[in-house]
PDB file of C-alpha atoms and ligand atoms in Angstrom:
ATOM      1  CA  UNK A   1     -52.543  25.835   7.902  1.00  0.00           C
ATOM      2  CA  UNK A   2     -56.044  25.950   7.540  1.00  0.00           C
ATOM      3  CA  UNK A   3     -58.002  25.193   4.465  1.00  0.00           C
ATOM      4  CA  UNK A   4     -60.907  27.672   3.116  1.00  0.00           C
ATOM      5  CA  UNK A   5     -63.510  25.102   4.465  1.00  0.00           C
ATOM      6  CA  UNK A   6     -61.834  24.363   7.890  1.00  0.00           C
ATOM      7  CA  UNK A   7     -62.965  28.010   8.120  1.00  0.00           C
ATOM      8  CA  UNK A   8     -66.193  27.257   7.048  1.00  0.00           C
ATOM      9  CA  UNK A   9     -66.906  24.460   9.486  1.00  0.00           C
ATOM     10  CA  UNK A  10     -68.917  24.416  13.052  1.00  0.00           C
ATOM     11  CA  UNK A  11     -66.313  24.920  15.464  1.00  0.00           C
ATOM     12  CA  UNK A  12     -66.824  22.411  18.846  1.00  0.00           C
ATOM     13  CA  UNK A  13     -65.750  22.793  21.899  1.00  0.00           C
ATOM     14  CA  UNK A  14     -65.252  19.710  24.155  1.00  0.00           C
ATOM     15  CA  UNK A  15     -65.271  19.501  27.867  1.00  0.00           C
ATOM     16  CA  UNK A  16     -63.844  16.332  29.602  1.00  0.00           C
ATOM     17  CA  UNK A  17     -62.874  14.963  32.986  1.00  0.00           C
ATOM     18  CA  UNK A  18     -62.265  11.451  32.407  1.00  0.00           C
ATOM     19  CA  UNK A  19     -61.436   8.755  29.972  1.00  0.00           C
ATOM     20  CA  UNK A  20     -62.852  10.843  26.887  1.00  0.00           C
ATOM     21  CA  UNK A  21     -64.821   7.706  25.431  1.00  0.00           C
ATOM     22  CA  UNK A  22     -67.803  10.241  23.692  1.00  0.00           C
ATOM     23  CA  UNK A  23     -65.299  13.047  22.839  1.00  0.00           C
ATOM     24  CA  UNK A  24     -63.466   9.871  20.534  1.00  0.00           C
ATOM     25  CA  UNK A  25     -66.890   8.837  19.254  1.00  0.00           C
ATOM     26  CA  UNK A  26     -67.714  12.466  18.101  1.00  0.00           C
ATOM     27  CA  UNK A  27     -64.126  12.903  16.609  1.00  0.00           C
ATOM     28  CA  UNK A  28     -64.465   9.487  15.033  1.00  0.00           C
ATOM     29  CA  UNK A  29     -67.626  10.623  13.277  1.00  0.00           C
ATOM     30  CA  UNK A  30     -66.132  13.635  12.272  1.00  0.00           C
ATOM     31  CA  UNK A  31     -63.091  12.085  10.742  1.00  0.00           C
ATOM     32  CA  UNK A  32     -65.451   9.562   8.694  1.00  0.00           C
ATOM     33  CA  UNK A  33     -67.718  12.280   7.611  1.00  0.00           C
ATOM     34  CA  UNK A  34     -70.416  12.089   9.088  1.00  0.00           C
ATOM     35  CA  UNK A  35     -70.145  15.088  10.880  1.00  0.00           C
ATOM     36  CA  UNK A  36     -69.139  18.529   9.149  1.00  0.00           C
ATOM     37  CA  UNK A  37     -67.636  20.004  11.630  1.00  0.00           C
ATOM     38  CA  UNK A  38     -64.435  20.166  13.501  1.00  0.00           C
ATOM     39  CA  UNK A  39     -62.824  19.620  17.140  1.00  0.00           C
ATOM     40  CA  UNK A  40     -61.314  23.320  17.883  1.00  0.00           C
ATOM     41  CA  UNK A  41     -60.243  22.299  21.244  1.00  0.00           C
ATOM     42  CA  UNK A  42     -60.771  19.690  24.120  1.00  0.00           C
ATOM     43  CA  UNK A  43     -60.555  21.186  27.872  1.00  0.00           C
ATOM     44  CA  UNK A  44     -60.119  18.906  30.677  1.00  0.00           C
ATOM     45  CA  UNK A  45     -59.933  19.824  34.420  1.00  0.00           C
ATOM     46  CA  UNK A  46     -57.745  16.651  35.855  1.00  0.00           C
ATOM     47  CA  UNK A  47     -54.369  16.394  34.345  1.00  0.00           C
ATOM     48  CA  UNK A  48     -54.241  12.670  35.614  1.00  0.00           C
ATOM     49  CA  UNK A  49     -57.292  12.027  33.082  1.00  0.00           C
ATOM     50  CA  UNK A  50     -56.598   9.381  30.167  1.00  0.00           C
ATOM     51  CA  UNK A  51     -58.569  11.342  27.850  1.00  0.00           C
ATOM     52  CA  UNK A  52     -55.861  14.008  27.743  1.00  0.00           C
ATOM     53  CA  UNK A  53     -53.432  11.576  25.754  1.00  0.00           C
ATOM     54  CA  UNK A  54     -56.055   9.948  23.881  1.00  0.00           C
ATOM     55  CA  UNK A  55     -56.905  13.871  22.400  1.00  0.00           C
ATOM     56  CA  UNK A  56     -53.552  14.276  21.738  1.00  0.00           C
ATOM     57  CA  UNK A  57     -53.332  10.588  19.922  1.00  0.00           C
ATOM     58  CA  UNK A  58     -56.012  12.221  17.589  1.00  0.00           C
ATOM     59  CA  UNK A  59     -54.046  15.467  16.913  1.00  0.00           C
ATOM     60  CA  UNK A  60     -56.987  17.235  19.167  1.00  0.00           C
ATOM     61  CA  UNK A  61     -55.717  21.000  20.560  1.00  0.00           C
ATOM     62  CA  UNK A  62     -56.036  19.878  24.491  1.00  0.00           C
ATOM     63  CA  UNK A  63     -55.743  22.538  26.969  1.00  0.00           C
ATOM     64  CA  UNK A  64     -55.538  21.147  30.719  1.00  0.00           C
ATOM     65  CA  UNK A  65     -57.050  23.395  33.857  1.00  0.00           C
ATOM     66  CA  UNK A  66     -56.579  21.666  36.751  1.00  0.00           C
ATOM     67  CA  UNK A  67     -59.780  22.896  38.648  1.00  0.00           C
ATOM     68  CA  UNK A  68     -57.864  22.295  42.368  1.00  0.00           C
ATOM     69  CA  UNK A  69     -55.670  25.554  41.461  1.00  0.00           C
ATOM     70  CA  UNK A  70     -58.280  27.317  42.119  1.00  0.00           C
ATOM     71  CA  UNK A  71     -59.712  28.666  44.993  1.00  0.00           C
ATOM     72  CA  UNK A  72     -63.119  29.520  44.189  1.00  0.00           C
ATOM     73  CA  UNK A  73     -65.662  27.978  41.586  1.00  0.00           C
ATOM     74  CA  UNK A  74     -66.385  31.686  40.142  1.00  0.00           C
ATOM     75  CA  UNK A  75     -62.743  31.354  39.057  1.00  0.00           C
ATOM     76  CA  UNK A  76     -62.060  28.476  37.912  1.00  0.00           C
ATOM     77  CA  UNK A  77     -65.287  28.952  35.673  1.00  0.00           C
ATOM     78  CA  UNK A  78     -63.885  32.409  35.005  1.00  0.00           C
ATOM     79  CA  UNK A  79     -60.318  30.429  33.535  1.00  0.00           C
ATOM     80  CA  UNK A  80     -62.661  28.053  31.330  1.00  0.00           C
ATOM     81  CA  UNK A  81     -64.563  30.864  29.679  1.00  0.00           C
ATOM     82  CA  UNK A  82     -61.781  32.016  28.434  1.00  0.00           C
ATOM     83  CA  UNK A  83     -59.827  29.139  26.704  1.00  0.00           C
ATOM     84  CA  UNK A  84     -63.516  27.853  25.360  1.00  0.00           C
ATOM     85  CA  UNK A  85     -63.796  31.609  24.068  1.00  0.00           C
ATOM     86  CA  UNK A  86     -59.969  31.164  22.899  1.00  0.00           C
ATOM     87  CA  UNK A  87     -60.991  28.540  20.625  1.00  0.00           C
ATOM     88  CA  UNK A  88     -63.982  30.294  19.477  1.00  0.00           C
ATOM     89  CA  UNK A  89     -66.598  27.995  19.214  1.00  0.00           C
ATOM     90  CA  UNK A  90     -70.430  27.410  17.782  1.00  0.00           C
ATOM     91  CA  UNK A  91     -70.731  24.598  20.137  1.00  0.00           C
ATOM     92  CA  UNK A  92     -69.635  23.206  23.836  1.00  0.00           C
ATOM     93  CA  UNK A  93     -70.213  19.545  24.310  1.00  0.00           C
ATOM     94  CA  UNK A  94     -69.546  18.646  27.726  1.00  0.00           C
ATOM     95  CA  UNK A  95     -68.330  14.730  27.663  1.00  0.00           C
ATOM     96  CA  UNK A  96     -68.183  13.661  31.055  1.00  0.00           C
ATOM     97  CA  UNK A  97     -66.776  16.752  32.515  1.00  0.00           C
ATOM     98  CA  UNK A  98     -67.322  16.323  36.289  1.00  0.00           C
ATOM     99  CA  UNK A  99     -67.983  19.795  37.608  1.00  0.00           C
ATOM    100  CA  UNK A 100     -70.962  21.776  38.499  1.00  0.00           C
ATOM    101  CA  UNK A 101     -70.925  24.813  36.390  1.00  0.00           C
ATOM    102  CA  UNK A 102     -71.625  28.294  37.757  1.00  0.00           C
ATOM    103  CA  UNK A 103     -74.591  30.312  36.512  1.00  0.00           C
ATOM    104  CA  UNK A 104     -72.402  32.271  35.079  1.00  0.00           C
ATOM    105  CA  UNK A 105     -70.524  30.044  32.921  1.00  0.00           C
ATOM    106  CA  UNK A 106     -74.197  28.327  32.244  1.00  0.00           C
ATOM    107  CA  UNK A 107     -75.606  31.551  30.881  1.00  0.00           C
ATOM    108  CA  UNK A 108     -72.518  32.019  28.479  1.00  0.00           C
ATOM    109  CA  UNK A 109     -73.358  29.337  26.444  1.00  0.00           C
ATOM    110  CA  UNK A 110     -77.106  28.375  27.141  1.00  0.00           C
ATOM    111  CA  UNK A 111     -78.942  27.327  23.844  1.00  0.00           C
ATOM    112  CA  UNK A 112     -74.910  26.175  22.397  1.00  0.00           C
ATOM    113  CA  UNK A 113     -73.740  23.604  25.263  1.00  0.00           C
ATOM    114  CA  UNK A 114     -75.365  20.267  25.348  1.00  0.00           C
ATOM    115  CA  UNK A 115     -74.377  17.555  28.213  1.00  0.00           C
ATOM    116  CA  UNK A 116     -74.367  13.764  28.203  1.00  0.00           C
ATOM    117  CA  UNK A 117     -76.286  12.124  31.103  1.00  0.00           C
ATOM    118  CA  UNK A 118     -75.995   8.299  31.921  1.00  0.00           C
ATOM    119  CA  UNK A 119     -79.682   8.084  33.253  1.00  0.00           C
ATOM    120  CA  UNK A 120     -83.180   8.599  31.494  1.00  0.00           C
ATOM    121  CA  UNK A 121     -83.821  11.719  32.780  1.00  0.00           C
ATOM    122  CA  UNK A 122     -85.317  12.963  34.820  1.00  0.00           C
ATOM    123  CA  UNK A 123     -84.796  10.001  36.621  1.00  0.00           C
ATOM    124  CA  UNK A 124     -81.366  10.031  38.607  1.00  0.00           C
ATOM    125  CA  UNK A 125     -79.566  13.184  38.073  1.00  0.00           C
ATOM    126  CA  UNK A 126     -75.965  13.636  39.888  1.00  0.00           C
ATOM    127  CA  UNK A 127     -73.449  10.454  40.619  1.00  0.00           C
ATOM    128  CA  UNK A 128     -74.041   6.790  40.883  1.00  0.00           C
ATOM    129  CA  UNK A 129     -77.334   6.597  38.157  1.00  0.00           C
ATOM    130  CA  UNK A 130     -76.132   2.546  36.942  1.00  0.00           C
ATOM    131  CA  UNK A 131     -76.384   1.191  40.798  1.00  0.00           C
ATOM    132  CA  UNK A 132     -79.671   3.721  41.418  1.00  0.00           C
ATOM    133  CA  UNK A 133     -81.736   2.519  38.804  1.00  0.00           C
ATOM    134  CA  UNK A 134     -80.679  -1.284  39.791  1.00  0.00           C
ATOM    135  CA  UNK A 135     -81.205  -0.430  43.258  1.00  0.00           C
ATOM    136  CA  UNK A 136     -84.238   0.906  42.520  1.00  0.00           C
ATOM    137  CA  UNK A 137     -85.657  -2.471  40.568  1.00  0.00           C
ATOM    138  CA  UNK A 138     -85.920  -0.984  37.159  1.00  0.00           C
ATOM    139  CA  UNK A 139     -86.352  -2.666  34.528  1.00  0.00           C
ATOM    140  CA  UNK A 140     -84.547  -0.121  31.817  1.00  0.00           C
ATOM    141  CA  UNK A 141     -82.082   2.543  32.260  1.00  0.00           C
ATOM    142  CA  UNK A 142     -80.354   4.464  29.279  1.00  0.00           C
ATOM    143  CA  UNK A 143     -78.722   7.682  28.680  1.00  0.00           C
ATOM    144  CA  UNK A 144     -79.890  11.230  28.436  1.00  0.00           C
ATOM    145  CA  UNK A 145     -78.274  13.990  26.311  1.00  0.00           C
ATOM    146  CA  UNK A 146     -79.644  17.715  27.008  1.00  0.00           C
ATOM    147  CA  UNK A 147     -79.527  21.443  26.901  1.00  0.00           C
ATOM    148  CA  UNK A 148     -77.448  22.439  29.741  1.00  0.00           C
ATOM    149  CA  UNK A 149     -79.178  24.832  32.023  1.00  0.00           C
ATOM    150  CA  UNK A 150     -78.639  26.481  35.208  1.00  0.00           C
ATOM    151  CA  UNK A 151     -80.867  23.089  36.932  1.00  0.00           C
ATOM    152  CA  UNK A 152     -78.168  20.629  37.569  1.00  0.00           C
ATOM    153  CA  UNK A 153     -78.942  17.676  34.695  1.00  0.00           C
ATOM    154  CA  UNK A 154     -82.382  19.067  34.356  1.00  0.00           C
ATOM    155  CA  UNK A 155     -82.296  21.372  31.157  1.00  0.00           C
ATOM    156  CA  UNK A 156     -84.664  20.316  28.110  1.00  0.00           C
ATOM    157  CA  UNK A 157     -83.801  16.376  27.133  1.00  0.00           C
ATOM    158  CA  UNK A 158     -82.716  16.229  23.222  1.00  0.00           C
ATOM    159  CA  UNK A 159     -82.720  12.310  22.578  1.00  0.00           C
ATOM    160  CA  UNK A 160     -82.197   9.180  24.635  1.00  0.00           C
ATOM    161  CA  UNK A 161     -81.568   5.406  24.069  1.00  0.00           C
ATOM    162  CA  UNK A 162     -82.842   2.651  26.737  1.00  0.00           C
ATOM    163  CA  UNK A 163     -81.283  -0.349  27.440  1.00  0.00           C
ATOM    164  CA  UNK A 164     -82.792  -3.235  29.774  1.00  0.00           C
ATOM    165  CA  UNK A 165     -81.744  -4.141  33.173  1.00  0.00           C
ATOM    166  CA  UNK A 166     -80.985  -7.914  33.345  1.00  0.00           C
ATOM    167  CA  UNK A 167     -81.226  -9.732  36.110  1.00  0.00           C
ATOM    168  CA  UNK A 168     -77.469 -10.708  35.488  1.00  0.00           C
ATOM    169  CA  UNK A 169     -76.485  -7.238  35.416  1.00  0.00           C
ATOM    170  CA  UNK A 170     -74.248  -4.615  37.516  1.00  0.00           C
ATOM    171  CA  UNK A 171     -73.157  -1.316  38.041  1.00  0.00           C
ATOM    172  CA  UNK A 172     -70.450  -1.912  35.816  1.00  0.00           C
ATOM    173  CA  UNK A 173     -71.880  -4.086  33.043  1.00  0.00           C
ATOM    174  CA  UNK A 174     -74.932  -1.475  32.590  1.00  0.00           C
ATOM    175  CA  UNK A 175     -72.369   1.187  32.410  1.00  0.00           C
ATOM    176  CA  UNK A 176     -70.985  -1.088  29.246  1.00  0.00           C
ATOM    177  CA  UNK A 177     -74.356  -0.617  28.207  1.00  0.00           C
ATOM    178  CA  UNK A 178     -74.934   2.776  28.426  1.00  0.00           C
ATOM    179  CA  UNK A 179     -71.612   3.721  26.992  1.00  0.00           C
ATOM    180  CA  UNK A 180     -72.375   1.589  23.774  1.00  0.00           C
ATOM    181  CA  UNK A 181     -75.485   3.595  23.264  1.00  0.00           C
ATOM    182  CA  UNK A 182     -73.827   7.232  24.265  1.00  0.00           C
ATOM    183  CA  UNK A 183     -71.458   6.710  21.558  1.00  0.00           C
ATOM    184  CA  UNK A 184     -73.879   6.089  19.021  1.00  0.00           C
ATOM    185  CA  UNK A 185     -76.316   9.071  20.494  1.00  0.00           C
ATOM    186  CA  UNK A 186     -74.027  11.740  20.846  1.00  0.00           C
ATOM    187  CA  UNK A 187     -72.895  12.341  17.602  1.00  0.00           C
ATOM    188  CA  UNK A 188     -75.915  12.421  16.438  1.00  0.00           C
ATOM    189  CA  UNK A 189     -77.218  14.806  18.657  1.00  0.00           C
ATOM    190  CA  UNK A 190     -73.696  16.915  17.669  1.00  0.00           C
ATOM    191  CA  UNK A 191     -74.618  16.283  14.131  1.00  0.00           C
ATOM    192  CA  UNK A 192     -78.174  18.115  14.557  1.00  0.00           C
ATOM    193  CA  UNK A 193     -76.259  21.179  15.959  1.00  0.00           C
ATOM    194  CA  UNK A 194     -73.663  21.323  13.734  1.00  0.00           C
ATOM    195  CA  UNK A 195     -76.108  21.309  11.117  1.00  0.00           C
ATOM    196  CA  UNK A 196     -78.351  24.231  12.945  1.00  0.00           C
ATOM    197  CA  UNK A 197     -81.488  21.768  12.853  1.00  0.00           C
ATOM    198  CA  UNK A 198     -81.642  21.907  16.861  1.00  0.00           C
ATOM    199  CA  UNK A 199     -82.184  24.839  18.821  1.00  0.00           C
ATOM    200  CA  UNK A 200     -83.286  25.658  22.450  1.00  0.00           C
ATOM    201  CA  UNK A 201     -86.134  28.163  21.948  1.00  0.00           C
ATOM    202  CA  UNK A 202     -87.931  29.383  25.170  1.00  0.00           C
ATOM    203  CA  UNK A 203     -86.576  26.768  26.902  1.00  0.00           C
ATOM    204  CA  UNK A 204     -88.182  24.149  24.393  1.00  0.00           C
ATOM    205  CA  UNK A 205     -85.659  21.887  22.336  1.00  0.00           C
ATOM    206  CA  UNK A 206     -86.758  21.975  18.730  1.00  0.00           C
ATOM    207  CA  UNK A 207     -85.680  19.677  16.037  1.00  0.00           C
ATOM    208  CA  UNK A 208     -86.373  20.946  12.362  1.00  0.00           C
ATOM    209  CA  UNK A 209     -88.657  23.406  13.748  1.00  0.00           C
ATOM    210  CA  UNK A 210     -90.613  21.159  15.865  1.00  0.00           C
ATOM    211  CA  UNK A 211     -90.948  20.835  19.918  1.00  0.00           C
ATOM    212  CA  UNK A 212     -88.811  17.895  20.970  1.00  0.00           C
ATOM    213  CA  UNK A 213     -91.496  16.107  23.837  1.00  0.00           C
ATOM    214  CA  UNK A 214     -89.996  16.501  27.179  1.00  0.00           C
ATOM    215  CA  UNK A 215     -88.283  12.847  27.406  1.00  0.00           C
ATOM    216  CA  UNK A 216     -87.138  13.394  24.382  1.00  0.00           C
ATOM    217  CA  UNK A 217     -86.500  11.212  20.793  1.00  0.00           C
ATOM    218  CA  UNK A 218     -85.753   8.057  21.618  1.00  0.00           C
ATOM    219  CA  UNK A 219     -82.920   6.502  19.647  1.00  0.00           C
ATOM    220  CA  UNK A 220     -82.904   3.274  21.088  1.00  0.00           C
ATOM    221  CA  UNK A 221     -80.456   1.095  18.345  1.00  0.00           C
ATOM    222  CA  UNK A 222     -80.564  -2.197  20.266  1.00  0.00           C
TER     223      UNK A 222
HETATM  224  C1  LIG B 301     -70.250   8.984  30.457  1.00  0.00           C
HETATM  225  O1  LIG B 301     -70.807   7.734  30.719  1.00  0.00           O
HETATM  226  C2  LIG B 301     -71.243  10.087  30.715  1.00  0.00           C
HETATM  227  O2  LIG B 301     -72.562   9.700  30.506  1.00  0.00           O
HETATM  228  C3  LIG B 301     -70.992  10.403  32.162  1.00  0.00           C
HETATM  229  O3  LIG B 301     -69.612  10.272  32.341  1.00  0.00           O
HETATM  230  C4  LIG B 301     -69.123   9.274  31.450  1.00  0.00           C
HETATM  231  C5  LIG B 301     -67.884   9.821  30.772  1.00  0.00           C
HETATM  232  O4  LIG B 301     -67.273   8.844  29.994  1.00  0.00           O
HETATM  233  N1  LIG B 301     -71.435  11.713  32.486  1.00  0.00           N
HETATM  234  C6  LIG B 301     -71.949  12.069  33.657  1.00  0.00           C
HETATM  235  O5  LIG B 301     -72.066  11.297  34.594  1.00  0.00           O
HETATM  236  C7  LIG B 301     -72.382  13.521  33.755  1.00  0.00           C
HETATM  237  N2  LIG B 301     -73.220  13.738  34.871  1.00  0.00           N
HETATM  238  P1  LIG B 301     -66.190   9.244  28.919  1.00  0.00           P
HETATM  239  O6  LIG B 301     -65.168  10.145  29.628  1.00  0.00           O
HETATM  240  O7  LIG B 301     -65.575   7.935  28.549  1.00  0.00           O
HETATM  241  O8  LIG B 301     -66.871   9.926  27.790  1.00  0.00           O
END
């Protein structure tokens, strides 16, 4: 049953494809506290994904839509709408969901659904950002969380956290990197819009009232 301040709380929404590493670090935070807010549902769209378990580990309401029953984009967006709207939420957090949403589904939620990005935007939207920005001889790379618009990874940037590039480093120990830092971002970020301190006015992220500068805060905890 639900208590009288369950009903009270933000209700989030999370969308995942993979592992589910960020949806545990925001339902971590939640259970210790520091967020008010709770976890109406997680939605994934491969049923092979290890996330799906690790949801149900954390008694998380998971709901599995296997995007290739679909035929068409418009519907699988179409089935999503409707078990997000099923859990009725105040926030969508997509968490490494893997799709490219319709503008449809983006204009449902815009100014309530914020996205995790491994890359300091705008550098290195899409696939692949860890071996680009090696590739590319950068020094620092990081992690990105935004609005999501109808621009593929290109809405207004909320916060990000840099790490460096070390000479001894690959794809797959900067994505260590990253990850360490998303986990500590993202639920702050959630935190902020749980707490109705961040909005998306005119297209503008505001924090407390005030314009967010277009790379956004940086949160750097190294
Ligand atoms: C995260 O590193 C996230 O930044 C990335 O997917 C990973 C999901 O990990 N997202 C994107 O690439 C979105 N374009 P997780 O399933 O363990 O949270």
């Amino acid at each position: 049953m639900m208590t009288d301040a369950a009903l009270d709380q933000p209700r989030i929404v999370i969308l995942i494809s993979g592992t589910g590493s960020n949806m545990l670090a925001i339902a971590d935070a939640i259970k210790a506290g520091q967020i008010d807010a709770m976890v109406a549902g997680v939605i994934c769209n491969r049923p092979d994904a290890a996330g799906i378990q690790y949801a149900k580990d954390r008694d998380l309401p998971v709901e599995v839509i296997d995007h290739k029953n679909f035929t068409s984009r418009e519907d699988f967006d179409f089935a999503m709408m409707k078990a997000i709207d099923g859990f009725a939420p105040d926030l969508v957090v997509l968490a490494g969901f893997m799709r490219i949403l319709t503008p449809d589904f983006v204009r449902r939620y815009e100014g309530r659904m914020v996205n995790i990005h491994p890359s300091l935007l705008p550098k290195y939207h899409g696939l692949h950002t860890h071996q680009r920005a090696i590739d590319a001889g950068d020094s620092e790379h990081g992690v990105s969380v935004h609005y999501v618009t109808e621009e593929l990874d290109g809405g207004p940037v909320i916060a990000q956290a840099v790490v460096s590039i070390d000479v001894e480093d690959d794809a797959d120990s900067l994505k260590r990197k990253v990850q360490q830092q998303e986990h500590v971002l993202y639920p702050i970020v959630v935190k902020w819009c749980t707490e109705g301190r961040l909005l998306m006015k005119n297209g503008v992220a505001t924090l407390d009232g005030k314009p967010i500068p277009k790379s956004g805060l940086q949160l750097s905890n190294q």
